[in-house]
Amino acid sequence: MAKCQRCQDNASVHLTEMVDGRRRELHLCLPCARQAGVALPESAPSLALDAVVQDLIVSHVGELVGELARLTCPDCGLKFMEFRSNGRLGCPNDYRVFARGLLPLVQRAHGATRHVGKVARRRPDATDRLRLRTHLREAIAREDYELAARLRDQLRLKDADA
Amino acid sequence: MNLDDLTRTSGEWLRGSGPESDIVMCSRIRLARNLADFPFSNRASRGEKAEIENHFKNAVDHADLELNYIELNGMSVLDRQFLRERQLISNELANGEGPRGVAIGPQEHISIMVNEEDHLRIQVMLSGLSLGDVWDQINRLDDKLEEHLAYAYSPQLGYLTACPTNVGTGIRVGVMLHLPALVQTKQIDKVFRALQKINLAVRGLYGEGTQAFGDFYQISNQQTLGKSEPELIRILTDVVPQVIQYERTARTALMNERRQHLHDQVSRAYGVLKTAHTISSEETMHLLSSVRMGINLGLIDDLEIATVNELFIQTQPAYLQKLQGSELGVEERNVARASYLRSRLSNGRHVEPE
C-alpha cells in the first residue's frame, strides 16, 4: 500500500496529473490531502449546493472572487455568482456594484472598457426611482402595505416630474 | 391591429429592391435599450413589466410615432409563431412570459420588442444593402423615444444592457445574404472562418442558434463597446461587398463550368414547386433557394424575385395555418403548402396584395 508522501501514514488519496507532458503521481492520506486542498473538507459547510459551489470557488480561485462571490446588488438583489451562472444582470446598477468582476469580462468580450458613440441624455433622478422601486418590492414582500402605498405615491410624483 | 391583416401584406424587406438585392435580402440594425429606473426584464415583477410596457406606450403616443402595439401576453402560440416567422419578434419574446409585446411600423420596417432580454429591442429592417439608411432611421427613432424615456446609461460603459455582451452602443448590425453558390461549391465554411476571425458572427435566417436554411446567412457584429455606431457599421459595409463578390464569382464559375447541370437543377426545382401536391418546409426552402438563384442568373424569366422572397416566409407553418384559419398537423401543412405554392406560382408574375 502506498504511503502518504507527507506523513508516511497510509495514503488514501491518489492523484495523477500531467505536468509539462510528464506524469506526476501524488499519494496522500486524507488529512494531508485536505490540507493540500485536493480533497473535500470533512463536512461540507452547508448542504445547499450553491453554497458548496461558492465555497469551492472561494477556496480555489482566490480572494477577489471570494469577495465578489458574496457581493449582492442592493437594488435588484442579484448576487455576482448568480450572474456568473446565468449570464444576465439584474439591473443597471449592477454595472457599478460588480464593476471589479465585470470589467475584465467586458474587456475580454469587446477588447475595450470605454464607450465610444452615441451619448444618452442625462436623467439624474432615474437612480432614485430605481431605489424607490426596490423599497416598494421589499415592502410588498413584508406585507407592509402602508409603506408600499406611500412609496407608490412618491414614485407616481417622480414619474410625473420625469 | 388584427394579426389577420398581416397575412394580406408582406414586409418591405422582402420587396427584393435596393442595392445588391440579388444577394442581399435585407439590412437590419437593432438597438438594445433599458429604462434606468427598472430592474432588467429577467428580474422585473409582472407589475413592473406592465409599468415598463405602459411607459413605452406613452412614449410612442407622445412622440407621435406611427406604430401598432401588439400585446403578446395571452396571445395564442400560433400567432406568436406567426410574428416570429415574419422576423418581427425573437424566439425569446415569443416564448417569454408576463407583460410583453411588439410595436410594429407600417410596411414592417420597424419593430420594437418590449420586455425581451432588454426592456426595448428596437429594430429597423430594409431590403438590399442599405445600412446607412437603416442607421439614419433607427437613430432618429431612438432619439424620439428617448425624449420621453429615461435610458439606462453610464458615461463609461454607454447603454447598459442585461447581458454585458451588448453593453456600450447596444447595436447589432446585420446583413442577410443569400449564398447558394458558395454553399454548392463548398466554399462557405472558408468564408465563415474568415468572418469569425474578424469578430463577425454568422447565423441562420432566424437568428441565434438556428440553422441556415434556404442558404440564407446573417452576418453581424459581436463587439458593441469601444467603437462608435458608424465605425461598427463600416466594418460590415467593408466586408459584405467582399462576400458578395465571392458569391458572384462562384455563380459565374457554376454558369461557365456546369451551365447545363445548373439550368437543370433550377428548372427541376421550379417544376417541383409548381406541381407538387405535398411538400415539407425543408424541401421548399431548398428548392426556393435554387429558384431564387435561377432568376438572378437569368435562367428563369417568368417569376419575380419579390414573389420568391415572400414565399420563403409564407410557406412557414404558422403563416399557412393563419391563411387556412385553422391549426394543421404536419401532413396537412405539407398539403396546404404545396397547394399554396401552386396557386402563387401558376401565374409567375408578382401580384400586389389588395
Short mmCIF file of C-alpha atoms in Angstrom, two decimals:
data_model
loop_
_atom_site.label_atom_id
_atom_site.label_comp_id
_atom_site.label_asym_id
_atom_site.label_seq_id
_atom_site.Cartn_x
_atom_site.Cartn_y
_atom_site.Cartn_z
CA MET A 1 0.00 0.00 0.00
CA ALA A 2 1.30 3.46 -0.91
CA LYS A 3 2.39 5.70 1.93
CA CYS A 4 1.45 9.34 2.29
CA GLN A 5 4.26 11.38 0.81
CA ARG A 6 3.97 13.92 3.61
CA CYS A 7 3.49 11.94 6.84
CA GLN A 8 4.10 8.28 5.89
CA ASP A 9 0.59 7.30 7.04
CA ASN A 10 -1.38 5.00 4.73
CA ALA A 11 -2.30 7.04 1.64
CA SER A 12 -5.96 7.04 0.59
CA VAL A 13 -5.95 9.88 -1.96
CA HIS A 14 -4.13 9.10 -5.20
CA LEU A 15 -3.71 11.86 -7.72
CA THR A 16 -2.12 11.53 -11.15
CA GLU A 17 -1.54 14.64 -13.16
CA MET A 18 0.34 15.51 -16.30
CA VAL A 19 2.79 18.38 -15.85
CA ASP A 20 4.68 19.53 -18.96
CA GLY A 21 3.92 16.21 -20.59
CA ARG A 22 5.35 14.28 -17.63
CA ARG A 23 3.26 12.08 -15.39
CA ARG A 24 3.29 13.07 -11.74
CA GLU A 25 1.80 10.96 -9.01
CA LEU A 26 0.72 12.16 -5.62
CA HIS A 27 -0.24 9.88 -2.73
CA LEU A 28 -1.62 11.44 0.42
CA CYS A 29 -3.55 10.44 3.50
CA LEU A 30 -6.93 12.14 3.89
CA PRO A 31 -5.87 14.82 6.46
CA CYS A 32 -2.85 15.80 4.36
CA ALA A 33 -4.96 15.80 1.21
CA ARG A 34 -7.46 18.16 2.87
CA GLN A 35 -4.64 20.40 3.92
CA ALA A 36 -3.33 20.44 0.36
CA GLY A 37 -6.81 21.31 -0.88
CA VAL A 38 -7.17 18.23 -3.09
CA ALA A 39 -9.91 16.60 -1.04
CA LEU A 40 -13.22 18.00 0.22
CA PRO A 41 -13.29 19.23 3.83
CA GLU A 42 -14.61 16.85 6.49
CA SER A 43 -18.13 18.25 6.43
CA ALA A 44 -19.46 20.48 3.74
CA PRO A 45 -20.12 23.96 5.19
CA SER A 46 -23.71 23.74 4.06
CA LEU A 47 -25.82 21.22 2.25
CA ALA A 48 -27.14 23.89 -0.06
CA LEU A 49 -25.43 23.15 -3.34
CA ASP A 50 -24.82 26.75 -4.37
CA ALA A 51 -23.12 27.41 -1.04
CA VAL A 52 -20.83 24.41 -1.62
CA VAL A 53 -20.03 25.65 -5.11
CA GLN A 54 -19.36 29.16 -3.86
CA ASP A 55 -17.15 27.81 -1.12
CA LEU A 56 -15.15 25.80 -3.63
CA ILE A 57 -14.72 28.84 -5.84
CA VAL A 58 -13.67 30.98 -2.90
CA SER A 59 -11.07 28.45 -1.79
CA HIS A 60 -9.75 27.65 -5.27
CA VAL A 61 -9.94 30.84 -7.26
CA GLY A 62 -8.82 33.23 -4.61
CA GLU A 63 -9.63 36.32 -2.68
CA LEU A 64 -11.13 38.67 -5.28
CA VAL A 65 -13.60 36.09 -6.49
CA GLY A 66 -14.41 35.25 -2.88
CA GLU A 67 -15.23 38.84 -2.17
CA LEU A 68 -17.12 39.15 -5.42
CA ALA A 69 -18.96 35.92 -4.78
CA ARG A 70 -20.53 37.45 -1.71
CA LEU A 71 -21.42 40.76 -3.39
CA THR A 72 -25.13 41.44 -3.74
CA CYS A 73 -26.69 44.37 -5.56
CA PRO A 74 -28.72 46.45 -3.07
CA ASP A 75 -31.17 47.43 -5.82
CA CYS A 76 -32.09 44.17 -7.51
CA GLY A 77 -30.76 41.62 -5.02
CA LEU A 78 -28.68 39.82 -7.65
CA LYS A 79 -25.54 38.06 -6.44
CA PHE A 80 -22.44 38.16 -8.61
CA MET A 81 -22.37 34.35 -8.58
CA GLU A 82 -25.90 34.25 -10.00
CA PHE A 83 -24.73 36.43 -12.83
CA ARG A 84 -21.80 34.10 -13.44
CA SER A 85 -24.11 31.13 -13.72
CA ASN A 86 -26.83 32.58 -15.97
CA GLY A 87 -25.07 35.45 -17.75
CA ARG A 88 -27.79 38.05 -17.14
CA LEU A 89 -27.53 41.09 -14.92
CA GLY A 90 -30.45 42.19 -12.78
CA CYS A 91 -30.48 45.97 -13.08
CA PRO A 92 -28.44 48.91 -14.45
CA ASN A 93 -26.83 49.44 -11.05
CA ASP A 94 -25.13 46.02 -11.25
CA TYR A 95 -22.53 47.52 -13.57
CA ARG A 96 -21.39 49.70 -10.66
CA VAL A 97 -21.77 47.16 -7.88
CA PHE A 98 -19.96 44.37 -9.75
CA ALA A 99 -17.53 46.63 -11.64
CA ARG A 100 -14.44 44.77 -10.46
CA GLY A 101 -15.75 41.44 -11.69
CA LEU A 102 -17.46 42.75 -14.81
CA LEU A 103 -14.80 44.94 -16.34
CA PRO A 104 -12.41 42.04 -17.10
CA LEU A 105 -15.30 40.20 -18.76
CA VAL A 106 -16.25 43.29 -20.74
CA GLN A 107 -12.63 43.73 -21.81
CA ARG A 108 -12.48 40.12 -23.00
CA ALA A 109 -15.78 40.35 -24.90
CA HIS A 110 -15.21 43.71 -26.58
CA GLY A 111 -11.50 44.44 -26.34
CA ALA A 112 -12.43 47.72 -24.67
CA THR A 113 -13.90 49.10 -21.47
CA ARG A 114 -14.86 52.59 -22.58
CA HIS A 115 -17.92 53.55 -24.57
CA VAL A 116 -17.48 55.49 -27.79
CA GLY A 117 -20.51 56.60 -29.75
CA LYS A 118 -23.99 57.86 -29.11
CA VAL A 119 -24.47 59.69 -25.82
CA ALA A 120 -27.74 59.43 -23.91
CA ARG A 121 -29.45 62.35 -22.23
CA ARG A 122 -28.69 62.78 -18.57
CA ARG A 123 -31.52 61.68 -16.29
CA PRO A 124 -30.14 62.28 -12.80
CA ASP A 125 -33.22 61.20 -10.82
CA ALA A 126 -33.72 57.84 -12.55
CA THR A 127 -31.48 56.09 -10.00
CA ASP A 128 -33.66 57.41 -7.14
CA ARG A 129 -36.67 55.82 -8.73
CA LEU A 130 -34.83 52.51 -9.15
CA ARG A 131 -34.08 52.65 -5.40
CA LEU A 132 -37.68 53.53 -4.54
CA ARG A 133 -38.91 50.59 -6.59
CA THR A 134 -36.58 48.29 -4.62
CA HIS A 135 -38.03 49.57 -1.34
CA LEU A 136 -41.51 49.11 -2.76
CA ARG A 137 -40.80 45.48 -3.71
CA GLU A 138 -39.39 44.82 -0.25
CA ALA A 139 -42.37 46.48 1.46
CA ILE A 140 -44.80 44.35 -0.54
CA ALA A 141 -42.80 41.22 0.31
CA ARG A 142 -43.04 42.16 4.04
CA GLU A 143 -46.77 42.86 3.56
CA ASP A 144 -46.14 46.38 4.82
CA TYR A 145 -48.91 47.82 2.67
CA GLU A 146 -48.94 51.19 4.40
CA LEU A 147 -45.31 51.83 3.44
CA ALA A 148 -45.94 50.36 -0.02
CA ALA A 149 -48.75 52.85 -0.61
CA ARG A 150 -46.54 55.76 0.45
CA LEU A 151 -43.70 54.60 -1.79
CA ARG A 152 -46.12 54.22 -4.68
CA ASP A 153 -47.25 57.82 -4.19
CA GLN A 154 -43.65 59.04 -4.18
CA LEU A 155 -42.93 57.11 -7.35
CA ARG A 156 -46.04 58.50 -9.02
CA LEU A 157 -44.91 62.03 -8.19
CA LYS A 158 -41.41 61.38 -9.55
CA ASP A 159 -42.78 59.71 -12.67
CA ALA A 160 -44.96 62.76 -13.26
CA ASP A 161 -41.90 65.02 -12.89
CA ALA A 162 -39.93 62.91 -15.32
CA MET B 1 -54.39 45.85 -35.07
CA ASN B 2 -55.65 42.50 -36.25
CA LEU B 3 -52.94 39.93 -36.98
CA ASP B 4 -55.04 38.53 -39.82
CA ASP B 5 -54.47 41.81 -41.65
CA LEU B 6 -50.79 40.98 -41.76
CA THR B 7 -51.46 37.81 -43.77
CA ARG B 8 -52.59 40.02 -46.65
CA THR B 9 -49.41 42.08 -46.78
CA SER B 10 -45.71 41.38 -46.57
CA GLY B 11 -42.75 43.19 -45.11
CA GLU B 12 -40.98 45.82 -47.19
CA TRP B 13 -37.73 43.97 -46.66
CA LEU B 14 -38.99 41.18 -48.93
CA ARG B 15 -39.51 43.56 -51.84
CA GLY B 16 -36.23 42.49 -53.40
CA SER B 17 -35.18 46.04 -54.22
CA GLY B 18 -32.28 48.16 -53.03
CA PRO B 19 -28.56 47.79 -53.74
CA GLU B 20 -27.21 44.25 -54.33
CA SER B 21 -30.65 42.80 -53.65
CA ASP B 22 -29.93 39.71 -55.78
CA ILE B 23 -27.67 38.57 -52.95
CA VAL B 24 -28.52 40.83 -50.02
CA MET B 25 -32.03 40.05 -48.83
CA CYS B 26 -32.07 42.80 -46.22
CA SER B 27 -30.11 45.04 -43.88
CA ARG B 28 -31.11 45.44 -40.30
CA ILE B 29 -29.98 47.16 -37.15
CA ARG B 30 -31.22 46.65 -33.65
CA LEU B 31 -30.56 48.73 -30.58
CA ALA B 32 -30.83 47.34 -27.05
CA ARG B 33 -32.21 49.90 -24.59
CA ASN B 34 -33.33 49.72 -20.96
CA LEU B 35 -35.21 52.07 -18.71
CA ALA B 36 -32.93 53.44 -15.99
CA ASP B 37 -35.39 53.09 -13.14
CA PHE B 38 -36.44 49.45 -13.51
CA PRO B 39 -34.70 46.13 -12.97
CA PHE B 40 -33.87 44.33 -16.24
CA SER B 41 -36.71 42.18 -17.64
CA ASN B 42 -35.42 38.92 -16.12
CA ARG B 43 -35.67 40.41 -12.61
CA ALA B 44 -38.72 42.62 -13.04
CA SER B 45 -42.00 41.61 -11.42
CA ARG B 46 -45.14 41.26 -13.52
CA GLY B 47 -46.27 44.62 -12.17
CA GLU B 48 -43.00 46.26 -13.15
CA LYS B 49 -43.11 44.72 -16.61
CA ALA B 50 -46.62 46.11 -17.03
CA GLU B 51 -45.31 49.55 -15.98
CA ILE B 52 -42.43 49.29 -18.48
CA GLU B 53 -44.98 48.44 -21.16
CA ASN B 54 -47.06 51.48 -20.17
CA HIS B 55 -44.09 53.84 -20.14
CA PHE B 56 -43.21 52.64 -23.62
CA LYS B 57 -46.76 53.02 -24.95
CA ASN B 58 -46.94 56.56 -23.54
CA ALA B 59 -43.62 57.42 -25.18
CA VAL B 60 -44.91 56.15 -28.54
CA ASP B 61 -48.05 58.28 -28.17
CA HIS B 62 -46.18 61.41 -27.13
CA ALA B 63 -43.53 61.01 -29.83
CA ASP B 64 -46.33 60.71 -32.37
CA LEU B 65 -44.92 57.53 -33.85
CA GLU B 66 -46.99 55.54 -36.27
CA LEU B 67 -46.67 52.21 -34.51
CA ASN B 68 -49.16 49.48 -33.66
CA TYR B 69 -48.60 47.83 -30.31
CA ILE B 70 -49.43 44.13 -30.10
CA GLU B 71 -49.53 42.51 -26.67
CA LEU B 72 -48.07 39.02 -26.57
CA ASN B 73 -49.24 38.10 -23.11
CA GLY B 74 -52.22 35.82 -23.60
CA MET B 75 -51.68 35.52 -27.36
CA SER B 76 -52.00 32.04 -28.91
CA VAL B 77 -48.88 30.02 -29.69
CA LEU B 78 -49.79 30.10 -33.38
CA ASP B 79 -49.99 33.90 -33.51
CA ARG B 80 -46.70 34.28 -31.68
CA GLN B 81 -45.07 31.87 -34.11
CA PHE B 82 -46.56 33.86 -36.97
CA LEU B 83 -44.87 37.06 -35.73
CA ARG B 84 -41.65 35.11 -35.28
CA GLU B 85 -41.72 33.83 -38.85
CA ARG B 86 -42.09 37.39 -40.14
CA GLN B 87 -38.93 38.38 -38.25
CA LEU B 88 -40.91 40.81 -36.12
CA ILE B 89 -40.13 39.12 -32.81
CA SER B 90 -37.46 36.80 -31.43
CA ASN B 91 -37.86 33.30 -30.04
CA GLU B 92 -37.09 34.67 -26.61
CA LEU B 93 -40.01 37.11 -26.76
CA ALA B 94 -42.34 34.52 -28.32
CA ASN B 95 -41.60 32.01 -25.56
CA GLY B 96 -41.34 34.53 -22.72
CA GLU B 97 -43.93 35.20 -20.07
CA GLY B 98 -45.67 38.11 -18.44
CA PRO B 99 -46.50 41.52 -19.93
CA ARG B 100 -44.57 41.89 -23.18
CA GLY B 101 -45.22 42.82 -26.76
CA VAL B 102 -44.10 44.32 -30.01
CA ALA B 103 -44.75 47.65 -31.72
CA ILE B 104 -44.82 47.38 -35.50
CA GLY B 105 -44.50 50.17 -38.04
CA PRO B 106 -46.05 50.44 -41.50
CA GLN B 107 -44.56 48.01 -44.06
CA GLU B 108 -42.93 46.26 -41.12
CA HIS B 109 -39.75 48.36 -41.39
CA ILE B 110 -39.83 48.92 -37.67
CA SER B 111 -40.41 46.53 -34.84
CA ILE B 112 -39.80 47.31 -31.19
CA MET B 113 -39.91 44.41 -28.77
CA VAL B 114 -40.85 45.26 -25.19
CA ASN B 115 -39.65 43.16 -22.23
CA GLU B 116 -37.41 40.88 -24.21
CA GLU B 117 -33.95 40.30 -22.68
CA ASP B 118 -33.74 44.10 -22.60
CA HIS B 119 -36.71 46.38 -21.96
CA LEU B 120 -36.58 47.58 -25.55
CA ARG B 121 -35.14 45.95 -28.62
CA ILE B 122 -35.58 48.45 -31.44
CA GLN B 123 -35.23 47.04 -34.94
CA VAL B 124 -35.26 48.64 -38.38
CA MET B 125 -35.05 46.50 -41.48
CA LEU B 126 -34.84 47.45 -45.18
CA SER B 127 -34.36 45.41 -48.33
CA GLY B 128 -30.99 45.31 -50.05
CA LEU B 129 -27.66 46.55 -48.75
CA SER B 130 -28.74 49.82 -47.17
CA LEU B 131 -27.19 50.04 -43.72
CA GLY B 132 -26.73 53.82 -43.98
CA ASP B 133 -30.46 54.40 -44.44
CA VAL B 134 -31.27 51.88 -41.74
CA TRP B 135 -28.98 53.66 -39.29
CA ASP B 136 -30.48 57.09 -40.09
CA GLN B 137 -33.97 55.75 -39.45
CA ILE B 138 -33.21 53.87 -36.27
CA ASN B 139 -31.10 56.69 -34.85
CA ARG B 140 -33.98 59.16 -35.31
CA LEU B 141 -36.47 56.70 -33.88
CA ASP B 142 -34.24 56.13 -30.85
CA ASP B 143 -33.94 59.92 -30.32
CA LYS B 144 -37.71 60.35 -30.42
CA LEU B 145 -38.29 57.61 -27.89
CA GLU B 146 -35.55 58.95 -25.64
CA GLU B 147 -37.28 62.31 -25.36
CA HIS B 148 -39.91 60.51 -23.31
CA LEU B 149 -37.94 57.69 -21.69
CA ALA B 150 -35.00 57.68 -19.25
CA TYR B 151 -32.49 55.22 -20.69
CA ALA B 152 -30.04 53.30 -18.51
CA TYR B 153 -26.67 54.77 -19.50
CA SER B 154 -23.26 55.31 -17.98
CA PRO B 155 -20.65 57.67 -19.42
CA GLN B 156 -18.01 54.95 -19.19
CA LEU B 157 -19.95 51.91 -20.40
CA GLY B 158 -22.62 53.53 -22.58
CA TYR B 159 -26.09 51.99 -22.82
CA LEU B 160 -26.46 49.41 -20.05
CA THR B 161 -27.89 46.06 -21.09
CA ALA B 162 -28.97 42.88 -19.32
CA CYS B 163 -26.11 40.97 -20.93
CA PRO B 164 -22.65 42.59 -20.94
CA THR B 165 -22.11 41.32 -24.50
CA ASN B 166 -24.44 44.10 -25.70
CA VAL B 167 -23.26 46.94 -23.48
CA GLY B 168 -21.99 50.21 -24.97
CA THR B 169 -23.75 51.04 -28.21
CA GLY B 170 -26.23 48.20 -27.74
CA ILE B 171 -26.10 47.86 -31.50
CA ARG B 172 -26.33 44.76 -33.66
CA VAL B 173 -25.71 45.50 -37.33
CA GLY B 174 -26.78 42.62 -39.55
CA VAL B 175 -26.95 41.84 -43.24
CA MET B 176 -28.87 38.83 -44.53
CA LEU B 177 -27.21 37.25 -47.54
CA HIS B 178 -28.35 34.57 -49.98
CA LEU B 179 -25.27 32.46 -50.69
CA PRO B 180 -26.35 29.34 -52.61
CA ALA B 181 -23.31 29.20 -54.93
CA LEU B 182 -20.84 29.37 -52.05
CA VAL B 183 -22.76 26.54 -50.37
CA GLN B 184 -22.85 24.46 -53.56
CA THR B 185 -19.16 24.92 -54.27
CA LYS B 186 -18.38 24.12 -50.62
CA GLN B 187 -16.56 27.39 -50.02
CA ILE B 188 -18.97 28.66 -47.40
CA ASP B 189 -17.03 27.36 -44.39
CA LYS B 190 -13.91 29.14 -45.58
CA VAL B 191 -15.83 32.40 -45.76
CA PHE B 192 -17.27 31.85 -42.28
CA ARG B 193 -13.90 31.18 -40.76
CA ALA B 194 -12.54 34.39 -42.28
CA LEU B 195 -15.52 36.34 -40.89
CA GLN B 196 -15.16 34.83 -37.44
CA LYS B 197 -11.52 35.83 -37.40
CA ILE B 198 -12.53 39.46 -37.65
CA ASN B 199 -15.13 39.00 -34.89
CA LEU B 200 -18.23 38.86 -37.04
CA ALA B 201 -20.97 36.37 -36.24
CA VAL B 202 -22.73 34.21 -38.82
CA ARG B 203 -26.23 32.93 -38.14
CA GLY B 204 -29.17 31.42 -39.99
CA LEU B 205 -32.34 33.21 -41.15
CA TYR B 206 -33.97 33.00 -37.74
CA GLY B 207 -31.02 34.26 -35.73
CA GLU B 208 -29.07 32.84 -32.87
CA GLY B 209 -28.82 29.09 -32.76
CA THR B 210 -30.91 28.47 -35.86
CA GLN B 211 -29.61 26.53 -38.80
CA ALA B 212 -29.20 28.38 -42.03
CA PHE B 213 -31.96 27.34 -44.34
CA GLY B 214 -32.64 28.37 -47.88
CA ASP B 215 -28.91 29.25 -47.97
CA PHE B 216 -29.61 32.48 -46.09
CA TYR B 217 -26.95 33.70 -43.70
CA GLN B 218 -26.91 36.65 -41.42
CA ILE B 219 -23.59 38.38 -40.79
CA SER B 220 -23.41 40.71 -37.82
CA ASN B 221 -21.03 42.44 -35.42
CA GLN B 222 -20.31 41.00 -31.98
CA GLN B 223 -18.38 43.86 -30.47
CA THR B 224 -20.65 46.63 -29.18
CA LEU B 225 -18.30 48.61 -26.95
CA GLY B 226 -15.26 50.74 -27.80
CA LYS B 227 -16.31 51.61 -31.34
CA SER B 228 -18.96 54.10 -32.41
CA GLU B 229 -22.10 53.05 -34.28
CA PRO B 230 -20.81 54.39 -37.64
CA GLU B 231 -17.49 52.57 -37.12
CA LEU B 232 -19.27 49.28 -36.39
CA ILE B 233 -21.49 49.78 -39.45
CA ARG B 234 -18.42 50.48 -41.56
CA ILE B 235 -16.93 47.08 -40.65
CA LEU B 236 -19.99 45.47 -42.22
CA THR B 237 -20.13 47.77 -45.24
CA ASP B 238 -16.44 47.00 -45.88
CA VAL B 239 -16.73 43.24 -45.56
CA VAL B 240 -20.12 42.44 -47.07
CA PRO B 241 -19.16 43.55 -50.63
CA GLN B 242 -16.27 41.09 -50.49
CA VAL B 243 -18.60 38.24 -49.56
CA ILE B 244 -20.96 39.35 -52.34
CA GLN B 245 -18.02 39.24 -54.74
CA TYR B 246 -17.13 35.68 -53.67
CA GLU B 247 -20.72 34.60 -54.25
CA ARG B 248 -20.79 36.24 -57.68
CA THR B 249 -17.51 34.57 -58.64
CA ALA B 250 -18.87 31.20 -57.51
CA ARG B 251 -22.06 31.77 -59.52
CA THR B 252 -20.08 32.68 -62.62
CA ALA B 253 -17.96 29.56 -62.22
CA LEU B 254 -21.10 27.41 -61.93
CA MET B 255 -22.54 29.09 -65.04
CA ASN B 256 -19.35 28.63 -67.04
CA GLU B 257 -18.38 25.16 -65.98
CA ARG B 258 -21.67 23.45 -65.23
CA ARG B 259 -24.28 25.53 -67.01
CA GLN B 260 -26.47 22.64 -68.16
CA HIS B 261 -26.33 20.96 -64.80
CA LEU B 262 -27.21 24.24 -63.06
CA HIS B 263 -30.03 25.05 -65.50
CA ASP B 264 -31.42 21.56 -64.98
CA GLN B 265 -31.27 21.90 -61.20
CA VAL B 266 -33.03 25.27 -61.26
CA SER B 267 -35.75 24.15 -63.70
CA ARG B 268 -36.43 20.97 -61.76
CA ALA B 269 -36.70 22.95 -58.53
CA TYR B 270 -39.17 25.35 -60.18
CA GLY B 271 -41.09 22.41 -61.67
CA VAL B 272 -41.48 20.64 -58.32
CA LEU B 273 -42.62 23.82 -56.56
CA LYS B 274 -45.21 24.49 -59.29
CA THR B 275 -46.64 20.99 -59.36
CA ALA B 276 -46.11 19.19 -56.04
CA HIS B 277 -49.15 18.13 -54.01
CA THR B 278 -47.40 17.69 -50.72
CA ILE B 279 -44.09 19.25 -49.72
CA SER B 280 -42.13 19.78 -46.50
CA SER B 281 -40.89 23.14 -45.31
CA GLU B 282 -37.29 21.99 -45.61
CA GLU B 283 -37.62 20.88 -49.23
CA THR B 284 -39.47 24.10 -50.06
CA MET B 285 -36.65 26.27 -48.68
CA HIS B 286 -34.08 24.22 -50.54
CA LEU B 287 -35.92 24.47 -53.86
CA LEU B 288 -36.83 28.14 -53.45
CA SER B 289 -33.15 28.84 -52.94
CA SER B 290 -32.32 27.28 -56.33
CA VAL B 291 -35.17 29.16 -57.99
CA ARG B 292 -34.05 32.44 -56.45
CA MET B 293 -30.55 32.00 -57.81
CA GLY B 294 -32.01 30.89 -61.17
CA ILE B 295 -33.95 34.13 -61.51
CA ASN B 296 -30.84 36.17 -60.72
CA LEU B 297 -28.83 34.27 -63.31
CA GLY B 298 -31.50 34.71 -65.99
CA LEU B 299 -32.36 31.00 -66.05
CA ILE B 300 -35.98 31.71 -65.08
CA ASP B 301 -37.66 34.71 -66.64
CA ASP B 302 -41.33 34.47 -65.72
CA LEU B 303 -41.09 34.89 -61.95
CA GLU B 304 -40.32 37.91 -59.84
CA ILE B 305 -37.79 37.91 -57.07
CA ALA B 306 -40.26 39.52 -54.62
CA THR B 307 -42.60 36.53 -55.04
CA VAL B 308 -39.82 34.09 -54.18
CA ASN B 309 -38.70 36.22 -51.22
CA GLU B 310 -42.25 36.27 -49.88
CA LEU B 311 -42.62 32.53 -50.33
CA PHE B 312 -39.67 31.90 -48.01
CA ILE B 313 -41.81 33.40 -45.24
CA GLN B 314 -45.28 32.49 -46.49
CA THR B 315 -44.61 28.75 -46.68
CA GLN B 316 -43.70 28.65 -42.99
CA PRO B 317 -46.04 26.65 -40.73
CA ALA B 318 -47.77 29.49 -38.86
CA TYR B 319 -48.44 31.57 -41.97
CA LEU B 320 -50.09 28.62 -43.71
CA GLN B 321 -52.27 27.93 -40.69
CA LYS B 322 -53.30 31.58 -40.40
CA LEU B 323 -54.21 31.51 -44.08
CA GLN B 324 -56.32 28.38 -43.59
CA GLY B 325 -57.83 29.81 -40.46
CA SER B 326 -57.23 26.60 -38.53
CA GLU B 327 -54.49 24.59 -36.89
CA LEU B 328 -52.97 21.95 -39.14
CA GLY B 329 -50.84 18.86 -38.44
CA VAL B 330 -47.58 18.27 -40.28
CA GLU B 331 -49.16 16.22 -43.10
CA GLU B 332 -51.98 18.73 -43.59
CA ARG B 333 -49.48 21.56 -43.64
CA ASN B 334 -47.45 19.85 -46.34
CA VAL B 335 -50.58 19.57 -48.48
CA ALA B 336 -51.58 23.19 -47.75
CA ARG B 337 -48.04 24.36 -48.54
CA ALA B 338 -48.00 22.59 -51.92
CA SER B 339 -51.43 23.96 -52.78
CA TYR B 340 -50.38 27.50 -51.81
CA LEU B 341 -47.18 27.22 -53.87
CA ARG B 342 -49.14 26.03 -56.91
CA SER B 343 -51.52 28.96 -56.64
CA ARG B 344 -48.72 31.52 -56.23
CA LEU B 345 -46.54 30.09 -59.00
CA SER B 346 -49.20 29.22 -61.58
CA ASN B 347 -49.08 32.79 -62.72
CA GLY B 348 -45.48 33.66 -62.01
CA ARG B 349 -45.93 37.43 -62.05
CA HIS B 350 -45.88 39.08 -58.70
CA VAL B 351 -49.37 40.12 -57.69
CA GLU B 352 -49.59 43.14 -55.43
CA PRO B 353 -51.77 42.35 -52.44
CA GLU B 354 -55.02 44.32 -52.41
#
